[in-house]
Short mmCIF file of C-alpha atoms in Angstrom, two decimals:
data_model
loop_
_atom_site.label_atom_id
_atom_site.label_comp_id
_atom_site.label_asym_id
_atom_site.label_seq_id
_atom_site.Cartn_x
_atom_site.Cartn_y
_atom_site.Cartn_z
CA UNK A 1 -37.24 1.21 -27.34
CA UNK A 2 -35.96 -0.64 -30.39
CA UNK A 3 -36.06 1.09 -33.77
CA UNK A 4 -36.88 -0.73 -37.01
CA UNK A 5 -34.22 1.15 -38.98
CA UNK A 6 -31.27 -0.24 -36.96
CA UNK A 7 -30.06 -2.33 -39.92
CA UNK A 8 -30.28 0.70 -42.22
CA UNK A 9 -28.05 2.58 -39.78
CA UNK A 10 -25.49 -0.25 -39.81
CA UNK A 11 -25.28 -0.54 -43.60
CA UNK A 12 -25.38 3.19 -44.38
CA UNK A 13 -22.35 4.47 -46.30
CA UNK A 14 -21.64 7.07 -43.58
CA UNK A 15 -21.49 4.37 -40.90
CA UNK A 16 -19.39 2.03 -43.08
CA UNK A 17 -16.96 4.88 -43.79
CA UNK A 18 -16.63 5.57 -40.07
CA UNK A 19 -16.09 1.83 -39.51
CA UNK A 20 -13.43 1.77 -42.25
CA UNK A 21 -11.47 4.58 -40.57
CA UNK A 22 -11.60 2.66 -37.27
CA UNK A 23 -10.54 -0.63 -38.86
CA UNK A 24 -7.53 0.90 -40.63
CA UNK A 25 -6.25 2.71 -37.53
CA UNK A 26 -2.51 2.02 -36.98
CA UNK A 27 -2.45 -0.14 -40.13
CA UNK A 28 -2.33 2.44 -42.94
CA UNK A 29 1.30 1.78 -43.82
CA UNK A 30 0.84 -1.95 -44.32
CA UNK A 31 1.13 -3.08 -47.92
CA UNK A 32 -2.19 -4.97 -48.00
CA UNK A 33 -4.11 -1.99 -46.68
CA UNK A 34 -2.47 0.39 -49.14
CA UNK A 35 -3.89 -1.72 -51.97
CA UNK A 36 -7.36 -1.34 -50.44
CA UNK A 37 -6.83 2.42 -49.94
CA UNK A 38 -6.64 2.95 -53.71
CA UNK A 39 -10.33 2.12 -54.26
CA UNK A 40 -11.76 1.89 -50.73
CA UNK A 41 -14.90 3.87 -51.65
CA UNK A 42 -15.83 1.34 -54.35
CA UNK A 43 -15.20 -1.48 -51.88
CA UNK A 44 -17.46 0.16 -49.28
CA UNK A 45 -20.22 0.57 -51.87
CA UNK A 46 -19.85 -3.13 -52.71
CA UNK A 47 -20.11 -4.07 -49.00
CA UNK A 48 -23.17 -1.87 -48.67
CA UNK A 49 -24.77 -3.62 -51.67
CA UNK A 50 -24.03 -7.10 -50.29
CA UNK A 51 -25.50 -6.22 -46.90
CA UNK A 52 -28.54 -4.57 -48.45
CA UNK A 53 -29.55 -7.65 -50.47
CA UNK A 54 -28.32 -9.98 -47.66
CA UNK A 55 -25.83 -11.79 -49.91
CA UNK A 56 -22.88 -11.05 -47.61
CA UNK A 57 -20.86 -14.06 -46.38
CA UNK A 58 -17.92 -13.78 -43.93
CA UNK A 59 -14.55 -14.85 -45.31
CA UNK A 60 -12.28 -17.50 -43.78
CA UNK A 61 -10.40 -16.60 -40.60
CA UNK A 62 -6.63 -16.29 -40.55
CA UNK A 63 -5.57 -18.51 -37.65
CA UNK A 64 -2.26 -18.25 -35.79
CA UNK A 65 -0.84 -18.96 -32.35
CA UNK A 66 0.45 -16.54 -29.71
CA UNK A 67 2.40 -17.70 -26.67
CA UNK A 68 2.16 -14.76 -24.24
CA UNK A 69 1.02 -14.92 -21.52
CA UNK A 70 -0.01 -18.46 -22.56
CA UNK A 71 -0.61 -20.42 -25.75
CA UNK A 72 -3.74 -19.15 -27.54
CA UNK A 73 -5.17 -19.57 -31.01
CA UNK A 74 -6.11 -16.23 -32.55
CA UNK A 75 -8.62 -16.24 -35.40
CA UNK A 76 -8.32 -12.93 -37.22
CA UNK A 77 -11.08 -11.95 -39.67
CA UNK A 78 -10.43 -10.51 -43.13
CA UNK A 79 -10.14 -6.71 -43.29
CA UNK A 80 -13.53 -6.37 -45.05
CA UNK A 81 -15.17 -8.36 -42.24
CA UNK A 82 -13.49 -6.15 -39.64
CA UNK A 83 -15.12 -3.11 -41.26
CA UNK A 84 -18.54 -4.77 -40.89
CA UNK A 85 -17.80 -5.67 -37.26
CA UNK A 86 -16.94 -2.04 -36.50
CA UNK A 87 -20.10 -0.89 -38.30
CA UNK A 88 -22.23 -3.22 -36.16
CA UNK A 89 -20.61 -2.14 -32.89
CA UNK A 90 -20.97 1.58 -33.64
CA UNK A 91 -24.76 1.06 -33.65
CA UNK A 92 -25.43 -1.71 -31.10
CA UNK A 93 -22.67 -1.26 -28.50
CA UNK A 94 -24.25 1.81 -26.81
CA UNK A 95 -27.44 -0.22 -26.21
CA UNK A 96 -25.56 -2.86 -24.22
CA UNK A 97 -23.13 -0.49 -22.45
CA UNK A 98 -26.14 0.96 -20.61
CA UNK A 99 -27.05 -2.49 -19.31
CA UNK A 100 -23.68 -3.60 -17.93
CA UNK A 101 -23.12 -3.31 -14.19
CA UNK A 102 -20.59 -0.72 -12.87
CA UNK A 103 -18.20 -3.45 -11.61
CA UNK A 104 -17.74 -5.10 -15.05
CA UNK A 105 -14.73 -3.67 -16.90
CA UNK A 106 -13.33 -5.52 -19.91
CA UNK A 107 -13.75 -4.21 -23.49
CA UNK A 108 -16.02 -1.26 -22.70
CA UNK A 109 -15.59 2.41 -23.48
CA UNK A 110 -13.70 4.22 -20.67
CA UNK A 111 -13.40 0.90 -18.85
CA UNK A 112 -10.27 -1.21 -18.90
CA UNK A 113 -7.44 -2.60 -16.80
CA UNK A 114 -6.62 0.69 -15.08
CA UNK A 115 -10.19 1.76 -14.34
CA UNK A 116 -10.97 -1.76 -13.08
CA UNK A 117 -7.94 -1.78 -10.82
CA UNK A 118 -8.73 1.68 -9.40
CA UNK A 119 -12.36 0.71 -8.79
CA UNK A 120 -11.35 -2.47 -6.94
CA UNK A 121 -8.51 -0.73 -5.06
CA UNK A 122 -10.81 1.94 -3.61
CA UNK A 123 -13.32 -0.62 -2.36
CA UNK A 124 -10.54 -2.85 -1.10
CA UNK A 125 -9.09 0.14 0.77
CA UNK A 126 -12.44 0.82 2.48
CA UNK A 127 -12.90 -2.84 3.48
CA UNK A 128 -9.35 -3.19 4.81
CA UNK A 129 -9.91 -0.20 7.11
CA UNK A 130 -13.17 -1.71 8.35
CA UNK A 131 -12.11 -5.34 8.86
CA UNK A 132 -8.85 -6.83 10.14
CA UNK A 133 -9.37 -10.06 8.19
CA UNK A 134 -10.57 -10.09 4.59
CA UNK A 135 -11.20 -13.02 2.23
CA UNK A 136 -11.52 -13.22 -1.54
CA UNK A 137 -13.11 -15.68 -3.95
CA UNK A 138 -11.27 -15.56 -7.28
CA UNK A 139 -12.58 -17.56 -10.25
CA UNK A 140 -11.81 -18.16 -13.91
CA UNK A 141 -13.98 -19.90 -16.50
CA UNK A 142 -12.53 -22.91 -18.30
CA UNK A 143 -11.91 -22.18 -22.02
CA UNK A 144 -14.49 -19.40 -21.97
CA UNK A 145 -14.52 -18.26 -25.61
CA UNK A 146 -14.43 -21.85 -26.91
CA UNK A 147 -17.46 -22.87 -24.82
CA UNK A 148 -19.90 -20.03 -25.48
CA UNK A 149 -23.11 -21.64 -26.74
CA UNK A 150 -24.28 -20.09 -30.04
CA UNK A 151 -28.03 -20.50 -29.42
CA UNK A 152 -27.81 -19.18 -25.86
CA UNK A 153 -25.80 -16.14 -27.05
CA UNK A 154 -28.31 -15.43 -29.83
CA UNK A 155 -31.20 -15.57 -27.34
CA UNK A 156 -29.46 -12.99 -25.13
CA UNK A 157 -28.91 -10.70 -28.12
CA UNK A 158 -32.57 -11.11 -29.14
CA UNK A 159 -33.72 -9.78 -25.75
CA UNK A 160 -32.29 -6.33 -26.60
CA UNK A 161 -32.28 -6.30 -30.43
CA UNK A 162 -35.58 -6.88 -32.24
CA UNK A 163 -34.60 -5.78 -35.75
CA UNK A 164 -34.84 -9.02 -37.86
CA UNK A 165 -32.15 -8.06 -40.38
CA UNK A 166 -29.69 -7.04 -37.65
CA UNK A 167 -30.31 -10.37 -35.92
CA UNK A 168 -29.71 -12.15 -39.24
CA UNK A 169 -26.31 -10.45 -39.57
CA UNK A 170 -25.35 -11.21 -35.96
CA UNK A 171 -26.37 -14.86 -36.37
CA UNK A 172 -24.27 -15.05 -39.54
CA UNK A 173 -21.20 -13.77 -37.67
CA UNK A 174 -21.78 -16.07 -34.67
CA UNK A 175 -22.17 -19.16 -36.90
CA UNK A 176 -19.14 -18.25 -39.05
CA UNK A 177 -16.89 -19.83 -36.42
CA UNK A 178 -17.02 -22.82 -34.08
CA UNK A 179 -14.60 -24.74 -31.86
CA UNK A 180 -17.10 -27.60 -31.48
CA UNK A 181 -20.64 -28.07 -32.88
CA UNK A 182 -22.71 -24.98 -31.94
CA UNK A 183 -20.02 -23.63 -29.60
CA UNK A 184 -17.23 -21.09 -29.61
CA UNK A 185 -16.53 -17.52 -30.71
CA UNK A 186 -13.15 -16.44 -32.13
CA UNK A 187 -10.51 -14.67 -30.06
CA UNK A 188 -9.62 -11.93 -32.53
CA UNK A 189 -13.09 -10.82 -33.63
CA UNK A 190 -14.08 -7.36 -32.46
CA UNK A 191 -17.67 -8.56 -31.99
CA UNK A 192 -16.44 -11.41 -29.75
CA UNK A 193 -15.46 -8.90 -27.06
CA UNK A 194 -19.00 -7.53 -26.87
CA UNK A 195 -20.58 -11.01 -27.17
CA UNK A 196 -18.41 -12.32 -24.32
CA UNK A 197 -19.51 -9.44 -22.06
CA UNK A 198 -23.18 -9.93 -22.96
CA UNK A 199 -22.95 -13.67 -22.22
CA UNK A 200 -21.52 -13.20 -18.70
CA UNK A 201 -23.79 -10.24 -17.97
CA UNK A 202 -26.31 -12.90 -16.91
CA UNK A 203 -23.88 -14.02 -14.20
CA UNK A 204 -23.37 -10.38 -13.13
CA UNK A 205 -27.11 -9.94 -12.66
CA UNK A 206 -27.46 -13.26 -10.83
CA UNK A 207 -24.69 -12.44 -8.33
CA UNK A 208 -25.41 -8.73 -7.76
CA UNK A 209 -29.21 -8.48 -8.18
CA UNK A 210 -30.50 -11.93 -7.18
CA UNK A 211 -27.91 -12.97 -4.57
CA UNK A 212 -27.33 -9.32 -3.47
CA UNK A 213 -23.53 -9.68 -3.35
CA UNK A 214 -22.01 -6.23 -2.83
CA UNK A 215 -18.28 -6.63 -3.54
CA UNK A 216 -18.30 -8.45 -6.87
CA UNK A 217 -15.95 -7.48 -9.73
CA UNK A 218 -15.49 -8.97 -13.21
CA UNK A 219 -12.90 -8.52 -15.95
CA UNK A 220 -14.03 -10.66 -18.93
CA UNK A 221 -14.06 -14.27 -17.62
CA UNK A 222 -12.10 -13.50 -14.42
CA UNK A 223 -14.22 -12.46 -11.46
CA UNK A 224 -13.60 -11.65 -7.83
CA UNK A 225 -15.72 -11.40 -4.67
CA UNK A 226 -14.53 -9.83 -1.39
CA UNK A 227 -15.95 -10.61 2.05
CA UNK A 228 -14.91 -10.42 5.71
CA UNK A 229 -16.39 -13.92 6.26
CA UNK A 230 -15.19 -17.09 4.51
CA UNK A 231 -18.42 -19.13 4.83
CA UNK A 232 -20.60 -17.00 2.47
CA UNK A 233 -17.82 -17.27 -0.16
CA UNK A 234 -17.85 -21.09 0.03
CA UNK A 235 -21.64 -21.13 -0.51
CA UNK A 236 -21.38 -18.54 -3.28
CA UNK A 237 -18.78 -20.64 -5.11
CA UNK A 238 -21.20 -23.58 -5.32
CA UNK A 239 -24.12 -21.38 -6.41
CA UNK A 240 -22.05 -19.77 -9.18
CA UNK A 241 -20.82 -23.20 -10.32
CA UNK A 242 -24.42 -24.46 -10.59
CA UNK A 243 -25.67 -21.31 -12.36
CA UNK A 244 -22.91 -21.40 -14.97
CA UNK A 245 -23.53 -25.07 -15.67
CA UNK A 246 -27.34 -24.89 -15.95
CA UNK A 247 -27.90 -21.48 -17.53
CA UNK A 248 -24.77 -20.70 -19.55
CA UNK A 249 -23.32 -24.20 -20.18
CA UNK A 250 -19.96 -23.17 -18.75
CA UNK A 251 -17.71 -24.58 -16.04
CA UNK A 252 -15.19 -23.05 -13.65
CA UNK A 253 -11.51 -23.79 -14.20
CA UNK A 254 -10.65 -26.45 -11.54
CA UNK A 255 -7.19 -24.97 -10.88
CA UNK A 256 -8.25 -21.32 -10.91
CA UNK A 257 -11.00 -21.24 -8.29
CA UNK A 258 -9.50 -20.06 -5.00
CA UNK A 259 -10.63 -18.67 -1.66
CA UNK A 260 -7.78 -16.92 0.16
CA UNK A 261 -6.84 -14.26 2.70
CA UNK A 262 -6.99 -10.91 0.91
CA UNK A 263 -5.99 -8.59 3.78
CA UNK A 264 -2.34 -9.34 2.98
CA UNK A 265 -2.74 -8.46 -0.68
CA UNK A 266 -4.83 -9.07 -3.76
CA UNK A 267 -3.66 -10.07 -7.23
CA UNK A 268 -6.06 -9.01 -9.98
CA UNK A 269 -5.96 -7.46 -13.51
CA UNK A 270 -2.15 -7.52 -13.57
CA UNK A 271 -1.64 -5.61 -10.29
CA UNK A 272 -0.89 -6.55 -6.68
CA UNK A 273 -3.28 -4.46 -4.58
CA UNK A 274 -2.01 -4.19 -1.00
CA UNK A 275 -3.01 -2.17 2.09
CA UNK A 276 0.07 0.07 1.65
CA UNK A 277 -0.30 0.67 -2.09
CA UNK A 278 -0.23 -0.94 -5.53
CA UNK A 279 2.52 -2.53 -7.59
CA UNK A 280 2.62 -4.39 -10.88
CA UNK A 281 2.59 -8.19 -10.72
CA UNK A 282 6.06 -9.79 -10.89
CA UNK A 283 4.96 -12.26 -13.55
CA UNK A 284 3.79 -9.37 -15.76
CA UNK A 285 7.03 -7.46 -15.15
CA UNK A 286 9.25 -10.42 -16.04
CA UNK A 287 7.29 -11.01 -19.24
CA UNK A 288 7.52 -7.33 -20.21
CA UNK A 289 11.26 -7.19 -19.38
CA UNK A 290 11.96 -10.17 -21.65
CA UNK A 291 10.05 -8.60 -24.59
CA UNK A 292 11.55 -5.13 -23.94
CA UNK A 293 15.16 -6.36 -23.93
CA UNK A 294 14.52 -8.36 -27.10
CA UNK A 295 13.19 -5.22 -28.87
CA UNK A 296 16.23 -3.18 -27.76
CA UNK A 297 18.59 -5.93 -28.97
CA UNK A 298 16.90 -6.14 -32.39
CA UNK A 299 17.02 -2.35 -32.80
CA UNK A 300 20.74 -2.21 -31.91
CA UNK A 301 21.45 -5.05 -34.35
CA UNK A 302 19.62 -3.22 -37.17
CA UNK A 303 21.53 0.00 -36.42
CA UNK A 304 24.83 -1.88 -36.58
CA UNK A 305 23.86 -3.39 -39.95
CA UNK A 306 23.05 0.07 -41.34
CA UNK A 307 26.30 1.52 -39.96
CA UNK A 308 28.37 -1.25 -41.60
CA UNK A 309 26.49 -0.83 -44.86
CA UNK A 310 27.16 2.94 -44.93
CA UNK A 311 30.86 2.33 -44.16
CA UNK A 312 31.22 -0.17 -47.03
CA UNK A 313 29.31 2.04 -49.46
CA UNK A 314 31.83 4.87 -48.89
CA UNK A 315 34.80 2.70 -49.92
CA UNK A 316 36.25 3.48 -53.43
CA UNK A 317 35.83 -0.09 -54.68
CA UNK A 318 32.20 -0.25 -53.58
CA UNK A 319 30.01 0.86 -56.48
CA UNK A 320 26.75 2.57 -55.65
CA UNK A 321 23.72 1.21 -57.50
CA UNK A 322 19.97 1.29 -57.40
CA UNK A 323 20.02 -2.05 -55.55
CA UNK A 324 22.26 -0.58 -52.83
CA UNK A 325 19.84 2.32 -52.34
CA UNK A 326 16.98 -0.17 -51.95
CA UNK A 327 18.89 -2.12 -49.29
CA UNK A 328 19.64 1.10 -47.44
CA UNK A 329 15.99 2.17 -47.62
CA UNK A 330 14.81 -1.24 -46.35
CA UNK A 331 17.20 -1.07 -43.38
CA UNK A 332 16.12 2.49 -42.51
CA UNK A 333 12.45 1.47 -42.79
CA UNK A 334 13.09 -1.55 -40.56
CA UNK A 335 14.74 0.67 -37.92
CA UNK A 336 11.87 3.16 -38.08
CA UNK A 337 9.29 0.40 -37.43
CA UNK A 338 11.38 -1.06 -34.59
CA UNK A 339 11.66 2.39 -32.98
CA UNK A 340 7.89 2.87 -33.26
CA UNK A 341 7.22 -0.48 -31.59
CA UNK A 342 9.71 0.27 -28.83
CA UNK A 343 8.27 3.75 -28.24
CA UNK A 344 4.69 2.40 -28.14
CA UNK A 345 5.77 -0.35 -25.74
CA UNK A 346 7.50 2.14 -23.42
CA UNK A 347 4.52 4.50 -23.41
CA UNK A 348 2.19 1.62 -22.59
CA UNK A 349 4.46 0.54 -19.73
CA UNK A 350 4.66 4.12 -18.40
CA UNK A 351 0.84 4.08 -18.31
CA UNK A 352 0.96 1.09 -15.97
CA UNK A 353 3.66 2.77 -13.86
CA UNK A 354 1.31 5.69 -13.12
CA UNK A 355 -0.56 3.50 -10.62
CA UNK A 356 2.32 1.37 -9.33
CA UNK A 357 5.04 1.93 -6.75
CA UNK A 358 8.30 2.39 -8.64
CA UNK A 359 11.74 3.92 -8.44
CA UNK A 360 13.41 5.73 -11.36
CA UNK A 361 17.11 5.00 -11.82
CA UNK A 362 19.80 7.43 -13.03
CA UNK A 363 20.61 5.06 -15.91
CA UNK A 364 17.11 5.56 -17.36
CA UNK A 365 15.81 2.28 -16.01
CA UNK A 366 13.09 1.75 -13.44
CA UNK A 367 12.77 -0.59 -10.46
CA UNK A 368 9.31 -2.05 -9.89
CA UNK A 369 8.47 -4.68 -7.29
CA UNK A 370 12.17 -5.63 -7.03
CA UNK A 371 12.62 -6.02 -10.83
CA UNK A 372 14.74 -3.59 -12.88
CA UNK A 373 13.53 -2.72 -16.39
CA UNK A 374 16.28 -0.97 -18.41
CA UNK A 375 16.04 2.01 -20.79
CA UNK A 376 12.47 3.17 -20.09
CA UNK A 377 13.19 6.86 -19.42
CA UNK A 378 15.77 9.17 -20.97
CA UNK A 379 19.01 9.44 -19.03
CA UNK A 380 19.02 12.38 -16.66
CA UNK A 381 19.90 13.21 -13.09
CA UNK A 382 17.36 11.50 -10.83
CA UNK A 383 17.57 11.35 -7.08
CA UNK A 384 18.22 7.80 -5.86
CA UNK A 385 15.42 8.27 -3.34
CA UNK A 386 12.84 9.34 -5.93
CA UNK A 387 9.81 7.11 -5.49
CA UNK A 388 6.31 7.29 -6.94
CA UNK A 389 3.65 5.63 -4.82
CA UNK A 390 -0.04 5.26 -5.67
CA UNK A 391 -2.28 5.84 -2.69
CA UNK A 392 -5.92 4.92 -2.19
CA UNK A 393 -8.27 7.83 -2.78
#
């Protein structure tokens, strides 16, 4: 049942304050945010006022490119807009989380890469014991975020949300960005993650409820179907292609629609799932190794700069000044940030290692899927035969 006071919940000061704390997470030490911190309560009151009289207008997006794992344009909203996005999701996200099918994983609470991989691995393990030959249909949608139809998305939101003011705000956010007339949602918006899941939820229902497909899994716009017979997968591919085109105005990526033997192994959500266990994908490992070594190199370079600076500052002819103290502080601050990034990166990688076959090395490195990643663990005596293997439960 939909409540009329949904919009009042979104714009309440308590909810906006909670949204502010979420939006500033891991960003408190940034200069821009520190300026906002000085009078954040006044700013929240101003946001509340703008939303109350419906005079709020989203600001321009900050657009930039990232090149890993491939070239993407990220459109980041202003910090004030991010607060509003968090405020919206706090209220509406629980309504949609109840609707999503169990085998959909991206951008949901307690559902992510690891939970998706474990879910798929367990079902894969059961099928591989039952059938000698196993096939998989793996698909990807062509330029998914750029091709989401605004009107179609708004209709899907309207099926669950009936509060007129909330719908007005959602429509405002949807129409604040476009890749082509009436199409596209920004990669970088918090709301885009929920919108993208809602949009493809129609495909989930079509495949699982209408076509009664049992082994269907989706992670954002990548989806996978397992079967012991290849013919049903060929027919399913055509049905999905037609449904996406007619109902959601989307198309499958011509180079990323494959039917293949899955009993030898399955590559999905960054892992290689095999009958004898799980390991991280080589492509992912190589990419991480490149970034990791670059971070280590930058940190060592910064430490050398600080060491040289301290040596010169101790010389009799080198006069200490306020400027020298500032340089020293900047170098120390730079090293601190680099260490934080490196530590966060290592911890994240260790999280992936929990479910992957790997071998710890005495040097502190780790060998995964034939690739050695240096300086992940602290140096200590480790048996050369020490091996951690994930097994199907």
